[in-house]
XYZ file of C-alpha atoms in Angstrom:
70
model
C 9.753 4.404 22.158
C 9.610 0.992 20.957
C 5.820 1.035 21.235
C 5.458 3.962 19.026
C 7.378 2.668 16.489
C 5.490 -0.526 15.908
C 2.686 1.818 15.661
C 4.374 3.657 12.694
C 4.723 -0.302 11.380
C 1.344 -1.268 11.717
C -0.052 1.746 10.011
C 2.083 1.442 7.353
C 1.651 -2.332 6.660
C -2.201 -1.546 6.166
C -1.678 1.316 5.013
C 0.680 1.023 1.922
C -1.240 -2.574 1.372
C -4.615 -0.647 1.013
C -3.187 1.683 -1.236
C -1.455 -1.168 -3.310
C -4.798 -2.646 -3.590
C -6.494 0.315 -4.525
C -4.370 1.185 -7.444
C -4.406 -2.349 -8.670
C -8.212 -3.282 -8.277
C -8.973 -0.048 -10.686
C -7.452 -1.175 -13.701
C -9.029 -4.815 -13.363
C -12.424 -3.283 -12.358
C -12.404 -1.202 -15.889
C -11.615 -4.703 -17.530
C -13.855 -6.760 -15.899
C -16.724 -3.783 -16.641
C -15.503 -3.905 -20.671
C -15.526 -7.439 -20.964
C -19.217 -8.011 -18.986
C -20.457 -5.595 -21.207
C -19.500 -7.259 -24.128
C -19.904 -10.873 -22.944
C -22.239 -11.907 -19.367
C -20.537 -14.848 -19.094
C -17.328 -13.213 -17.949
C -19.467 -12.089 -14.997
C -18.517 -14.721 -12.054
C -14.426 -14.730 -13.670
C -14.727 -11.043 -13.292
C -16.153 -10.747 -9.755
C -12.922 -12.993 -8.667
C -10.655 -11.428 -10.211
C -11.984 -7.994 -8.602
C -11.672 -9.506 -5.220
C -8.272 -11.199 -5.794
C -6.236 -8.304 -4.664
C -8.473 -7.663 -1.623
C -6.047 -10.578 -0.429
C -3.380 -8.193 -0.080
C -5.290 -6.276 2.942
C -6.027 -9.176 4.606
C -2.329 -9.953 4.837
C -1.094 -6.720 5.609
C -3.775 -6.934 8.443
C -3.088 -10.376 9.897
C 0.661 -8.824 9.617
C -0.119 -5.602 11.792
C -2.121 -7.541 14.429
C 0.897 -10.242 14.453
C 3.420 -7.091 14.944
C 0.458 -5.398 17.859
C 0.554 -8.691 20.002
C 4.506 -9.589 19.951
């Protein structure tokens, strides 16, 4: 039982975090695309700010593996 229901945790700590993610990097990637196109120097700001919120996954993963091995 109790293995089953960290299951349920781990999927949803990746889960909810991809989604989170998700709805947050389209917003910034439609703002990064309008100010590229009218300025190429916001290029290399842009690309970091794009992969800012990929940060989230990587917690919610390091999370579910810490709930999987305790």
């Amino acid at each position: 039982m109790v293995d089953g229901l960290v299951a349920i945790g781990v999927g949803l700590a990746v889960g909810l975090a991809g989604i989170g993610t998700g709805m947050s990097q389209g917003p910034i990637g439609a703002g990064v695309v309008g100010a590229v196109a009218e300025d190429r120097s916001f290029l290399g700001m842009g690309v970091f700010f794009i992969a800012l919120p990929e940060t989230i996954v990587i917690f919610g993963l390091v999370f579910a593996i810490l709930l999987m091995f305790m």
